[in-house]
Coordinates of C-alpha atoms in Angstrom, one line a residue:
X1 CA -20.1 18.4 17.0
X2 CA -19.3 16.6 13.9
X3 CA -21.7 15.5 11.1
X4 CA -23.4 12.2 12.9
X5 CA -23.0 10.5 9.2
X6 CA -19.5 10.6 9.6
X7 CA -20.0 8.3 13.3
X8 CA -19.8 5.3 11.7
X9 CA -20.0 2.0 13.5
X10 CA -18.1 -1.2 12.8
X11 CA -19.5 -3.8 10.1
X12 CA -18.9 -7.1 12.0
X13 CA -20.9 -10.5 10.5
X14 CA -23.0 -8.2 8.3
X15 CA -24.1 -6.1 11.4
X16 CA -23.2 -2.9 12.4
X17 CA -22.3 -2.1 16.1
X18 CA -20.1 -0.3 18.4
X19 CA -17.2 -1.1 20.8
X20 CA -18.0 -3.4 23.4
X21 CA -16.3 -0.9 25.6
X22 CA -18.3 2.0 24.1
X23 CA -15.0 4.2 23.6
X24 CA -15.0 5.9 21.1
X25 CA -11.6 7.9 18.9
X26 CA -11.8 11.2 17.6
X27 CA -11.2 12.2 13.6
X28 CA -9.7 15.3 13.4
X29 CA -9.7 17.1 10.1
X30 CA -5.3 18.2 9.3
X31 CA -6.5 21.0 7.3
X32 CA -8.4 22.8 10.3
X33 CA -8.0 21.0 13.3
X34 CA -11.8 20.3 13.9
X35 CA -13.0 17.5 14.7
X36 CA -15.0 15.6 11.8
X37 CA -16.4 12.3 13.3
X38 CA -16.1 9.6 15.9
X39 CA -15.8 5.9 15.3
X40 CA -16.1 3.0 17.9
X41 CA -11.7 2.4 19.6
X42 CA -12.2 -2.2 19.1
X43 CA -11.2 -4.0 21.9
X44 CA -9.9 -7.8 21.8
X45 CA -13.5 -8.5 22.7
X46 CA -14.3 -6.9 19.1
X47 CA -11.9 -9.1 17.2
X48 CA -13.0 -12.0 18.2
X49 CA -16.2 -11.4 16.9
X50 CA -14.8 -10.5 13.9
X51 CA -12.2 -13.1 13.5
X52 CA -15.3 -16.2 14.3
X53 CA -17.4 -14.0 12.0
X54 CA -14.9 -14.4 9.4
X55 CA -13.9 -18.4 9.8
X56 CA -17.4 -19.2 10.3
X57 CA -18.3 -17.5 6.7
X58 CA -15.1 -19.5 5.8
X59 CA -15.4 -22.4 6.7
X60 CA -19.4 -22.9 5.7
X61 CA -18.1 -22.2 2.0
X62 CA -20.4 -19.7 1.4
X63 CA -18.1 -17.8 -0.5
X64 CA -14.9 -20.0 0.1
X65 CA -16.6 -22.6 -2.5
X66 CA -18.3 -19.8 -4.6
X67 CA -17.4 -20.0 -8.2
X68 CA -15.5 -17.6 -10.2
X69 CA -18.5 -16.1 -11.9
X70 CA -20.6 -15.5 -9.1
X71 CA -17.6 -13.9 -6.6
X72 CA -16.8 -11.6 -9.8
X73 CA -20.1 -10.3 -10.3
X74 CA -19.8 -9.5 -6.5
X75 CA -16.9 -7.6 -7.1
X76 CA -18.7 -5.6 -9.8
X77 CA -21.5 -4.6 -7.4
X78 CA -18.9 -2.9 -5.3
X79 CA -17.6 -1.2 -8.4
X80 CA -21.3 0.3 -8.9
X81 CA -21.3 0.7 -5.1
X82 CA -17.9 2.7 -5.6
X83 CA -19.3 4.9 -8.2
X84 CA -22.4 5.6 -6.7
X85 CA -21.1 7.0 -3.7
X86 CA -17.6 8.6 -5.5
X87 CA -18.6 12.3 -4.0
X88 CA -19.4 11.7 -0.6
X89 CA -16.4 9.0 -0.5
X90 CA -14.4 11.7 -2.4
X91 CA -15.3 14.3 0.4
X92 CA -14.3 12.1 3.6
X93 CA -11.5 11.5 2.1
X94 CA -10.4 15.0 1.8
X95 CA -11.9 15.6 5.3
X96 CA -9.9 12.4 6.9
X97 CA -6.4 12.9 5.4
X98 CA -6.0 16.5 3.4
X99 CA -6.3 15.0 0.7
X100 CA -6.3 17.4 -2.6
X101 CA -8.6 16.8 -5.2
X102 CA -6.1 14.5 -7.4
X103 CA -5.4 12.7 -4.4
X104 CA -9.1 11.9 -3.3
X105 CA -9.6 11.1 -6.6
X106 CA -7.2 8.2 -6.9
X107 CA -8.2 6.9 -3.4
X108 CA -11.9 6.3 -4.7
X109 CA -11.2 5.7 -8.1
X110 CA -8.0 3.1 -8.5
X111 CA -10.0 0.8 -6.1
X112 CA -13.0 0.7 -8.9
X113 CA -10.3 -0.4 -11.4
X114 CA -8.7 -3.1 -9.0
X115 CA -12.0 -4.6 -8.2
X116 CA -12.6 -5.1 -12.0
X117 CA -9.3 -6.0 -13.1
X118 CA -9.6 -8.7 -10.3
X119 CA -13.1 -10.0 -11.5
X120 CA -11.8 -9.6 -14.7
X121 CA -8.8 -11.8 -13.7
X122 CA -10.9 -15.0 -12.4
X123 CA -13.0 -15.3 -15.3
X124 CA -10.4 -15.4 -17.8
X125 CA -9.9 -18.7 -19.2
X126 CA -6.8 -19.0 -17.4
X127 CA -8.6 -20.3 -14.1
X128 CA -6.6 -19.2 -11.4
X129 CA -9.0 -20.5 -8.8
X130 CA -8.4 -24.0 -10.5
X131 CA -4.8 -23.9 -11.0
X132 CA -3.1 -26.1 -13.6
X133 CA -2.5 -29.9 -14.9
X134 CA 0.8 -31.1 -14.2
X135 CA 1.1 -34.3 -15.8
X136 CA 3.8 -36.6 -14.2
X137 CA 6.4 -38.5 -16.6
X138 CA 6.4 -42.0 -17.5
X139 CA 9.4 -42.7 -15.9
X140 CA 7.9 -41.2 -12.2
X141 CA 5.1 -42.5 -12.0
X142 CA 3.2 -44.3 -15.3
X143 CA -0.3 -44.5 -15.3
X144 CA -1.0 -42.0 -12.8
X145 CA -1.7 -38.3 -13.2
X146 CA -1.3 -35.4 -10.8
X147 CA -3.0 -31.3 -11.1
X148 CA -2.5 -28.7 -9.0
X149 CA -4.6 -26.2 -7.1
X150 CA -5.1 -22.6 -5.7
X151 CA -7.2 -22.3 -2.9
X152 CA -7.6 -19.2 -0.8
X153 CA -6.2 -19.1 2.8
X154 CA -9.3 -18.9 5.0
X155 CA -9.7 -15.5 6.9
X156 CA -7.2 -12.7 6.0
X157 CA -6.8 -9.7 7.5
X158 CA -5.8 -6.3 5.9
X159 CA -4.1 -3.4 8.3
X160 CA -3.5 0.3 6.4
X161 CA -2.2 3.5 7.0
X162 CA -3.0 6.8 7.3
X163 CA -2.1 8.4 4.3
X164 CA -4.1 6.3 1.7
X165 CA -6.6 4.3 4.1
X166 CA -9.2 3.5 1.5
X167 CA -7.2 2.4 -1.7
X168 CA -4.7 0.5 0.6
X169 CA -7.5 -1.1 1.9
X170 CA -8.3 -2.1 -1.8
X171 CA -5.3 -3.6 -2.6
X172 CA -5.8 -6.4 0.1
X173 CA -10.0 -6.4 -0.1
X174 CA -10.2 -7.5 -3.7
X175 CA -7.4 -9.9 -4.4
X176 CA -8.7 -11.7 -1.4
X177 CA -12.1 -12.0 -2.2
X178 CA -11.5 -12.6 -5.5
X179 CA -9.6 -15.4 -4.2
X180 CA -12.3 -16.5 -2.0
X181 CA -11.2 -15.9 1.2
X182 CA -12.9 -13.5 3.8
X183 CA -11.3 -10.3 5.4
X184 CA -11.6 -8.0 8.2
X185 CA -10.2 -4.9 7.2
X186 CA -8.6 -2.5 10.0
X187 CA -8.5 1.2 9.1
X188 CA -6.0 3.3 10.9
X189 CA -7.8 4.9 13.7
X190 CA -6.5 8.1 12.6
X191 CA -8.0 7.8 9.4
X192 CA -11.1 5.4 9.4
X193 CA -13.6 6.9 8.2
X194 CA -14.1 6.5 4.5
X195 CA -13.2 2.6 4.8
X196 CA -16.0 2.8 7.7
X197 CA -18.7 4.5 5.7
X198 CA -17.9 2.3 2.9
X199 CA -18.3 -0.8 5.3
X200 CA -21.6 0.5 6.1
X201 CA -22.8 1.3 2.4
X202 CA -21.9 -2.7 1.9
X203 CA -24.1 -3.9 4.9
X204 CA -26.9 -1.6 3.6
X205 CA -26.2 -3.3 -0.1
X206 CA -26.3 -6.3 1.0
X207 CA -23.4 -7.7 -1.3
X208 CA -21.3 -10.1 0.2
X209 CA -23.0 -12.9 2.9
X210 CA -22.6 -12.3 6.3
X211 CA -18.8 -12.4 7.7
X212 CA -17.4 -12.2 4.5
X213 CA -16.3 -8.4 4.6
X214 CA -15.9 -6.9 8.1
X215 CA -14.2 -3.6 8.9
X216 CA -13.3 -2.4 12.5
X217 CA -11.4 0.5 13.8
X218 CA -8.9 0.7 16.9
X219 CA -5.8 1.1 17.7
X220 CA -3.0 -0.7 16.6
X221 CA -1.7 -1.7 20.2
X222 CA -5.0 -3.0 20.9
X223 CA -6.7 -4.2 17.7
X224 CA -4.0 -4.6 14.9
X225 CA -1.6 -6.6 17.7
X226 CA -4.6 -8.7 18.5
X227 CA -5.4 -9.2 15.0
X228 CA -1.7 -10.2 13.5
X229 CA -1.6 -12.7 16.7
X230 CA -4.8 -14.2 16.2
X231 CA -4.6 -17.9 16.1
X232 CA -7.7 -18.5 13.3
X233 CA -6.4 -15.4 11.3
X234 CA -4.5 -17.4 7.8
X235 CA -2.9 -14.3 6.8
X236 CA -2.0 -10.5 7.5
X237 CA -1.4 -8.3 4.9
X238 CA 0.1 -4.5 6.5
X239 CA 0.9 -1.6 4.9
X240 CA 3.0 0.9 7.1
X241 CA 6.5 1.5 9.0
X242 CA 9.3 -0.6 8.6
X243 CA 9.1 -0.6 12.4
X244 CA 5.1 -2.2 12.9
X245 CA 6.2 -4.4 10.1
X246 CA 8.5 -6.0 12.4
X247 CA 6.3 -5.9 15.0
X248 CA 3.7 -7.3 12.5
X249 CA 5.6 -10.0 11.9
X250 CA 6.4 -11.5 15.4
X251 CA 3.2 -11.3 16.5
X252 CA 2.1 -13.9 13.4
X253 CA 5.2 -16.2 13.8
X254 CA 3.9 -18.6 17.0
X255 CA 1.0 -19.7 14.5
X256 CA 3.1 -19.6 11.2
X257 CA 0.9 -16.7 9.6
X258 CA 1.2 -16.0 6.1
X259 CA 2.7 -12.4 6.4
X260 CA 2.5 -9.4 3.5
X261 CA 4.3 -6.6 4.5
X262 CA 4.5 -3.2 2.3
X263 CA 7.1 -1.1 4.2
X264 CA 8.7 2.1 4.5
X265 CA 11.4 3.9 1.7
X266 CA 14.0 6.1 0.8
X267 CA 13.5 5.9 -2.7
X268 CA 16.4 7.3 -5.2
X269 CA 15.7 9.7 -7.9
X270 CA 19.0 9.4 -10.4
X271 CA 19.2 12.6 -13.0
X272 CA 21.7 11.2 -15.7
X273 CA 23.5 14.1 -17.1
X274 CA 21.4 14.0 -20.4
X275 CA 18.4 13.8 -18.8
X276 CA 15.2 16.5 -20.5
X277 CA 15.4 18.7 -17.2
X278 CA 12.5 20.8 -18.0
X279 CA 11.3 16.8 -17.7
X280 CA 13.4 15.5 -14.7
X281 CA 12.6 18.7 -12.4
X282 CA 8.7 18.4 -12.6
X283 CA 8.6 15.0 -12.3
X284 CA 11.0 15.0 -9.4
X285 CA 8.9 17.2 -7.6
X286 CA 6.0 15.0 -8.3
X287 CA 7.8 12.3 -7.4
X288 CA 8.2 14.0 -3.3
X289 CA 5.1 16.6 -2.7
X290 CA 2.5 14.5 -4.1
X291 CA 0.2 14.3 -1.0
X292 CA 2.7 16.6 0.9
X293 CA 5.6 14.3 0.9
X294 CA 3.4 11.3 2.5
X295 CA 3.9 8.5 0.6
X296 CA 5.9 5.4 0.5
X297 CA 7.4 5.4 -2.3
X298 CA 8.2 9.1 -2.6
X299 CA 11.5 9.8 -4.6
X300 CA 13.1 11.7 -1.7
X301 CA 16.9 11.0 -2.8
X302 CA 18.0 12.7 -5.7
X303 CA 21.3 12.2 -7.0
X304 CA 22.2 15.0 -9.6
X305 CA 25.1 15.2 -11.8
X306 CA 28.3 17.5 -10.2
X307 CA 28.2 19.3 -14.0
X308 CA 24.2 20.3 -13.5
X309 CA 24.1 20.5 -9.7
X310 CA 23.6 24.5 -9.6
X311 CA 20.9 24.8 -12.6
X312 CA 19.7 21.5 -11.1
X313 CA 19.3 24.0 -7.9
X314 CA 18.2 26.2 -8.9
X315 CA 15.4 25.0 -11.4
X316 CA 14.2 22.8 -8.8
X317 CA 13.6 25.8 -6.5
X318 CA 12.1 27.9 -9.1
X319 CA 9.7 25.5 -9.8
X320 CA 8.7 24.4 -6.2
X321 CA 7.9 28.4 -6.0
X322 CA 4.7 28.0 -8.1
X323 CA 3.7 24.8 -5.9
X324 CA 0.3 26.4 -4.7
X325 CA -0.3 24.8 -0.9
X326 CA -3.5 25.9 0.8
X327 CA -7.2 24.4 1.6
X328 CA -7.2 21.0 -0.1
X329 CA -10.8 21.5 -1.2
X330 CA -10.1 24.0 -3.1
X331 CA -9.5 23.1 -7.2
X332 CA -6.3 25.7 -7.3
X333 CA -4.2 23.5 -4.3
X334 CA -2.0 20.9 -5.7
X335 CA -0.5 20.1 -1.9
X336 CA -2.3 20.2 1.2
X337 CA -1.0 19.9 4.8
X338 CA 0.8 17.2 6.7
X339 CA -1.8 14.5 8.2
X340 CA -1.4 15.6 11.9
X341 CA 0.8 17.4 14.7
X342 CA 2.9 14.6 15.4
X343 CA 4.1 14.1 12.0
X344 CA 4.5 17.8 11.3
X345 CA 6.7 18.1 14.4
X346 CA 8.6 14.5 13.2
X347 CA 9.3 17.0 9.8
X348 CA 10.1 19.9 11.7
X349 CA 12.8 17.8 13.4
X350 CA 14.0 16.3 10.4
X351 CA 14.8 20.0 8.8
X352 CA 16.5 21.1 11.6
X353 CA 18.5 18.0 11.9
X354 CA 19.5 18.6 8.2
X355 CA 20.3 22.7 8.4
X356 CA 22.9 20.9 12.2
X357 CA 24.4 18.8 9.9
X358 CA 25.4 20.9 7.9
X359 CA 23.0 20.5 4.8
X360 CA 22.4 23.8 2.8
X361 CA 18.8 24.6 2.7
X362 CA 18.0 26.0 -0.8
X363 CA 14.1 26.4 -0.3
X364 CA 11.5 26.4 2.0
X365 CA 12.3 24.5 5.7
X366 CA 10.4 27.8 7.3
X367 CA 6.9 27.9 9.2
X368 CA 4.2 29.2 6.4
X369 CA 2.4 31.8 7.6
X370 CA -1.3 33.8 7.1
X371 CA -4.5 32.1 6.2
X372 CA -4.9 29.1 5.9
X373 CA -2.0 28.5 7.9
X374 CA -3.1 29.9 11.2
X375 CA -5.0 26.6 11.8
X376 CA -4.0 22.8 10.5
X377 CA -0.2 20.9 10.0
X378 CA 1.4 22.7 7.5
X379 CA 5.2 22.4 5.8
X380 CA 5.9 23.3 2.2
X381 CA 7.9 22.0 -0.3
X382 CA 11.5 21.8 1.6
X383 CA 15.1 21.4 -0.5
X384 CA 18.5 20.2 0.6
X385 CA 21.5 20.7 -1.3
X386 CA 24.6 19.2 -0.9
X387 CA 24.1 16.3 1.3
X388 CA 25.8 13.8 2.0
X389 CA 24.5 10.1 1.9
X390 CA 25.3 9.4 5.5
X391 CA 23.0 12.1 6.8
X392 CA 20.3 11.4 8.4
X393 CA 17.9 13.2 5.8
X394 CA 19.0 11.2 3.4
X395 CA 19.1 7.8 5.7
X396 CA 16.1 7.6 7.5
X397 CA 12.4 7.9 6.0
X398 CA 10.8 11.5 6.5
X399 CA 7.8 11.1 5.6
X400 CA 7.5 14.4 4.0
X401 CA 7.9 16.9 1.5
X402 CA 11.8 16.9 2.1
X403 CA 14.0 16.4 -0.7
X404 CA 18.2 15.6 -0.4
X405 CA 20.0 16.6 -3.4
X406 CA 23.3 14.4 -3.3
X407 CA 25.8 15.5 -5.7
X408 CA 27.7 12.4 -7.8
X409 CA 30.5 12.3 -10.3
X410 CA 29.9 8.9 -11.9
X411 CA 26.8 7.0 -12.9
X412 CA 28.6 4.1 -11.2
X413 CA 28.9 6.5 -7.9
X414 CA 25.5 7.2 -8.0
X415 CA 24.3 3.1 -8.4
X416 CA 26.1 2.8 -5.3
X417 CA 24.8 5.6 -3.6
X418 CA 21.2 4.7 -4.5
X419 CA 22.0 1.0 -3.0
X420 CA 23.3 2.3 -0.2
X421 CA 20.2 1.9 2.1
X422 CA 17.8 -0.5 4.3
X423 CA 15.3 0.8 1.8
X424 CA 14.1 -1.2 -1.6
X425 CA 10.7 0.4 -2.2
X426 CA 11.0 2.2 -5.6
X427 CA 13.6 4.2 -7.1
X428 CA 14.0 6.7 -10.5
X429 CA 15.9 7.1 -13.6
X430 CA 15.9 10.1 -16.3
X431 CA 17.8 10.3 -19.3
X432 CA 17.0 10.7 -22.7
X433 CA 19.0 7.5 -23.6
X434 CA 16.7 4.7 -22.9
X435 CA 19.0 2.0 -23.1
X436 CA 21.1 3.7 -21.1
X437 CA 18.0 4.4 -18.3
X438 CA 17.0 0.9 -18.7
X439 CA 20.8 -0.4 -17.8
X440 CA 20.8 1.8 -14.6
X441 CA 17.3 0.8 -13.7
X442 CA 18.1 -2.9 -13.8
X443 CA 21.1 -2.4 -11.1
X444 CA 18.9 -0.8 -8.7
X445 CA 18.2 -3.1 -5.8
X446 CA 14.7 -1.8 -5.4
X447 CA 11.1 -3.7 -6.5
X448 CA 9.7 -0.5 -8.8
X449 CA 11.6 1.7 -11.2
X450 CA 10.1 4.2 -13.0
X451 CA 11.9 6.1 -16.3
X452 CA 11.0 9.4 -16.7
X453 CA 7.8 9.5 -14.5
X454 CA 6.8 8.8 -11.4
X455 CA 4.0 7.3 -8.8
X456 CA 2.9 5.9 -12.3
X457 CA 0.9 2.1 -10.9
X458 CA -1.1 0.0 -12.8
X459 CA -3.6 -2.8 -11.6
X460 CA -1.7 -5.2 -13.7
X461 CA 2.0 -4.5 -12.3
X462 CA 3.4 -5.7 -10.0
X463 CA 4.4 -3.9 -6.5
X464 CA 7.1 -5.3 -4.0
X465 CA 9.2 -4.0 -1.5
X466 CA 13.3 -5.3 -1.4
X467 CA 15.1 -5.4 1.9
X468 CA 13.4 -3.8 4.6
X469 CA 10.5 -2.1 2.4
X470 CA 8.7 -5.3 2.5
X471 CA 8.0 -9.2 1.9
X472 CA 5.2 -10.5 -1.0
X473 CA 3.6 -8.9 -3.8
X474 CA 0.5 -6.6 -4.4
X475 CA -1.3 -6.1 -7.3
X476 CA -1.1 -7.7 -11.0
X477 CA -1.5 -11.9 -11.3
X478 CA 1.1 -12.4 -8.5
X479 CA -1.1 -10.0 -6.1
X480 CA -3.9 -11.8 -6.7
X481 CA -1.8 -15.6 -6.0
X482 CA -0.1 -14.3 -2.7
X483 CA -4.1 -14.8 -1.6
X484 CA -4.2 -18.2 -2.6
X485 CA -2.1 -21.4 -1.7
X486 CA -0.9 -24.7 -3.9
X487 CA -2.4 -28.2 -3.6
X488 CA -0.6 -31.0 -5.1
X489 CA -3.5 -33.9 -6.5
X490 CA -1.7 -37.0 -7.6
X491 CA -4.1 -39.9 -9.1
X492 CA -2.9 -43.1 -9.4
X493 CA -4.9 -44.7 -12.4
X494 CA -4.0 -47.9 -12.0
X495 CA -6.6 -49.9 -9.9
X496 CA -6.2 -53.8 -10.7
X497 CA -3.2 -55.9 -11.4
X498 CA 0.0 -56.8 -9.3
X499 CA 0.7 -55.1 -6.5
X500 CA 3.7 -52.7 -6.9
X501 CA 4.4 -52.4 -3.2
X502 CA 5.2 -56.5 -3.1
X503 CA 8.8 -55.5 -2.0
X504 CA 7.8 -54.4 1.2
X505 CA 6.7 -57.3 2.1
X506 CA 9.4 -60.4 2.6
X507 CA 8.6 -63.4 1.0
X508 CA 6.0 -62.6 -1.3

């Protein structure tokens, strides 16, 4: 039986309760296969209570026509919430997702520094929630005088994946409040149980007023779709496949929705041919094992140079080698295993479609085998060599620790190469000419590009997806505006005096 602490129940209106249908949806732990809690599988019924929960907390201004000070130093009491609780969160995380200790790490601790940088944000004396005076000319309008503001959107909603389901959540939970707008967040039903626990910490807190902050969990058929169609729901904000995203946004068109959509990549990795390789190889790994391959913006393409392809090769697969994968609670793992059977099996078929098309498979691509392997979703570090861009490894998102090593001639050849997708998410330069780095950087089509590093994020940049990786902005200023709206206030100061509307009338 799993630990009854982690059977959380849905926060909804600052109450916590089950499923109207009292169904419940099993978390299974990746790393063993048992089963580590059970949380309440929404039904429509379920949003709708959140969604009036949330418009009524809205609409009654509340928190909608809080000031800056008082939302931040909300904000800050979920920081000390945060930190209170940073083990056990820590822990469920690992349990929930295989998460190693970095990883479990960055979930719990990035979304203390967003929550601060955002209540940091709103009371600088650039007042965002205010907006700023634009004084009309002379020859518009004299005598008159116009200002705009930002106001939030009303009731937003926040849908997240499975491989980072509580610092996801973050990225939508504290621009919007700090914004003013209330949320109900949806945690992938795979996955929900550190957003859950969390929800529940926050009802016990007593933080935020009632509706404000709800979190339910269910499937995406049934509670995401009737979330995103929702007719009093201002905005949805979704991190996931390129393929829900579409989904995501039909469902929100009928009622004009304010859409955010964070998508899937394919993200390039170019190795100039002066790049520091003792550099560029670690990094690149980095860049596609971190959390076993499953992350978005993985650097999952790498285009080497045809004069350093082989010791390219070859280093690559001596250092993968010393890649330890095993029990992710363990402090020696640095990757643990793949989040469930499903995706495991959507790898599987990914490396055998590579070795049919003729790929050559320089390490890994085998079942691991012995302890802890007998039990769990395991596949470790897994390198192709000379692909070719059309293949489907290289085309289509994995999801995985896969890596396609494309050989180039050109730095031009490899631009184009890296281009050469649906895919805009993030992309990779190293050289040890910056200028040079910085040139090729600016040509790809893609909304982060990191030099010489990787999965390197700040609270204060900016995150996009191009083309089909995404539409709208998450974190930095812009993150925290994509949660707000513009008003237009024009004044007329002139009261007395001739009318200036005389032509409209004939004869006067």
């Amino acid at each position: 039986m799993p630990d009854k602490n982690l059977c959380p129940l849905m926060c909804i209106d600052g109450k916590l309760v089950g499923s109207s249908s009292k169904k419940t949806i099993t978390v299974i732990n990746p790393a063993n296969e048992e089963v580590i809690g059970m949380v309440p599988a929404a039904t429509v019924e379920d949003v709708e209570a959140a969604v009036k929960a949330a418009r009524r907390a809205f609409d009654s201004g509340v928190w909608s026509h809080s000031t800056p000070a008082q939302r931040a130093e909300a904000l800050m009491r979920m920081v000390a919430l945060l930190a209170e609780n940073q083990q056990e969160l820590m822990d469920i995380v690992t349990k929930e997702t295989g998460a190693t200790a970095m990883k479990a790490f960055v979930e719990i601790g990035m979304p203390q520094q967003l929550l601060t940088y955002y209540a940091d944000l709103i009371r600088s004396p650039v007042r965002y929630d205010i907006g700023h005076v634009s004084p009309l000319s002379d020859d518009a309008a004299p005598y008159s005088h116009g200002f705009v503001q930002r106001k939030p959107h009303g009731v937003c909603v926040g849908i997240t994946p499975w491989n980072f389901p509580f610092v996801l959540g973050f990225l939508k939970i504290a621009p919007a409040l700090a914004a003013g707008n209330t949320i109900i967040i949806k945690p992938p039903s795979e996955a929900p149980l550190s957003m859950m626990v969390f929800g529940q910490m926050m009802q016990k807190a007593n933080i935020l007023p009632p509706g404000v902050f709800n979190v339910i969990t269910g499937s995406g058929r049934v509670a995401g779709e009737a979330l995103a169609a929702h007719p009093l729901v201002d905005k949805v904000a979704f991190t996931g496949s390129t393929e829900v995203g579409r989904r995501i946004m039909a469902l929100a068109a009928p009622t004009i929705k304010v859409v955010s959509l964070e998508l899937g990549g394919k993200s390039a990795n170019i190795i100039l041919d002066d790049a520091d390789l003792n550099l560029a190889i670690d990094a690149s790994l980095f860049g596609f094992l971190f959390h076993s391959g499953q992350v978005c913006i993985s650097g999952t393409r790498m285009f080497a140079p045809k004069s350093k392809y082989e010791e390219i090769l070859m280093r690559l697969a001596d250092r993968a080698s010393k890649v330890v994968v095993g029990d992710p609670t363990d402090p020696a793992t640095t990757m643990g295993p793949i989040f469930s059977r499903a995706q495991k099996e959507t790898i599987d078929a990914y490396i055998q479609a590579g070795i049919e098309e003729g790929a050559r498979l320089v390490y890994g691509g085998k079942p691991l085998m012995g302890k802890p392997f007998d039990k769990g979703f395991w596949v470790g570090p897994t390198i192709f060599a000379d692909v070719n861009n059309d293949m489907k490894i290289a085309r289509e998102e994995i999801f995985g620790p896969v890596l396609s090593v494309i050989p180039y001639e050109t730095e031009e050849e490899a631009i184009q190469m890296a281009n050469d997708t649906i895919y805009g998410l993030a992309g990779g330069v190293f050289s040890t000419n910056y200028a040079r780095a910085v040139r090729v950087a600016k040509r790809l089509r893609t909304g982060t590009v990191w030099i010489n590093t990787w999965h390197t994020q700040g609270c204060n940049t900016p995150f996009s997806g191009w083309k089909q990786s995404g539409l709208g902005t998450e974190l930095g200023v812009e993150g925290l505006l994509a949660y707000t709206k513009s008003k237009y206030i024009h004044v007329d100061l002139v009261c007395d005096g001739p009318s200036r509307y005389s032509f409209l009338f004939s004869g006067k």
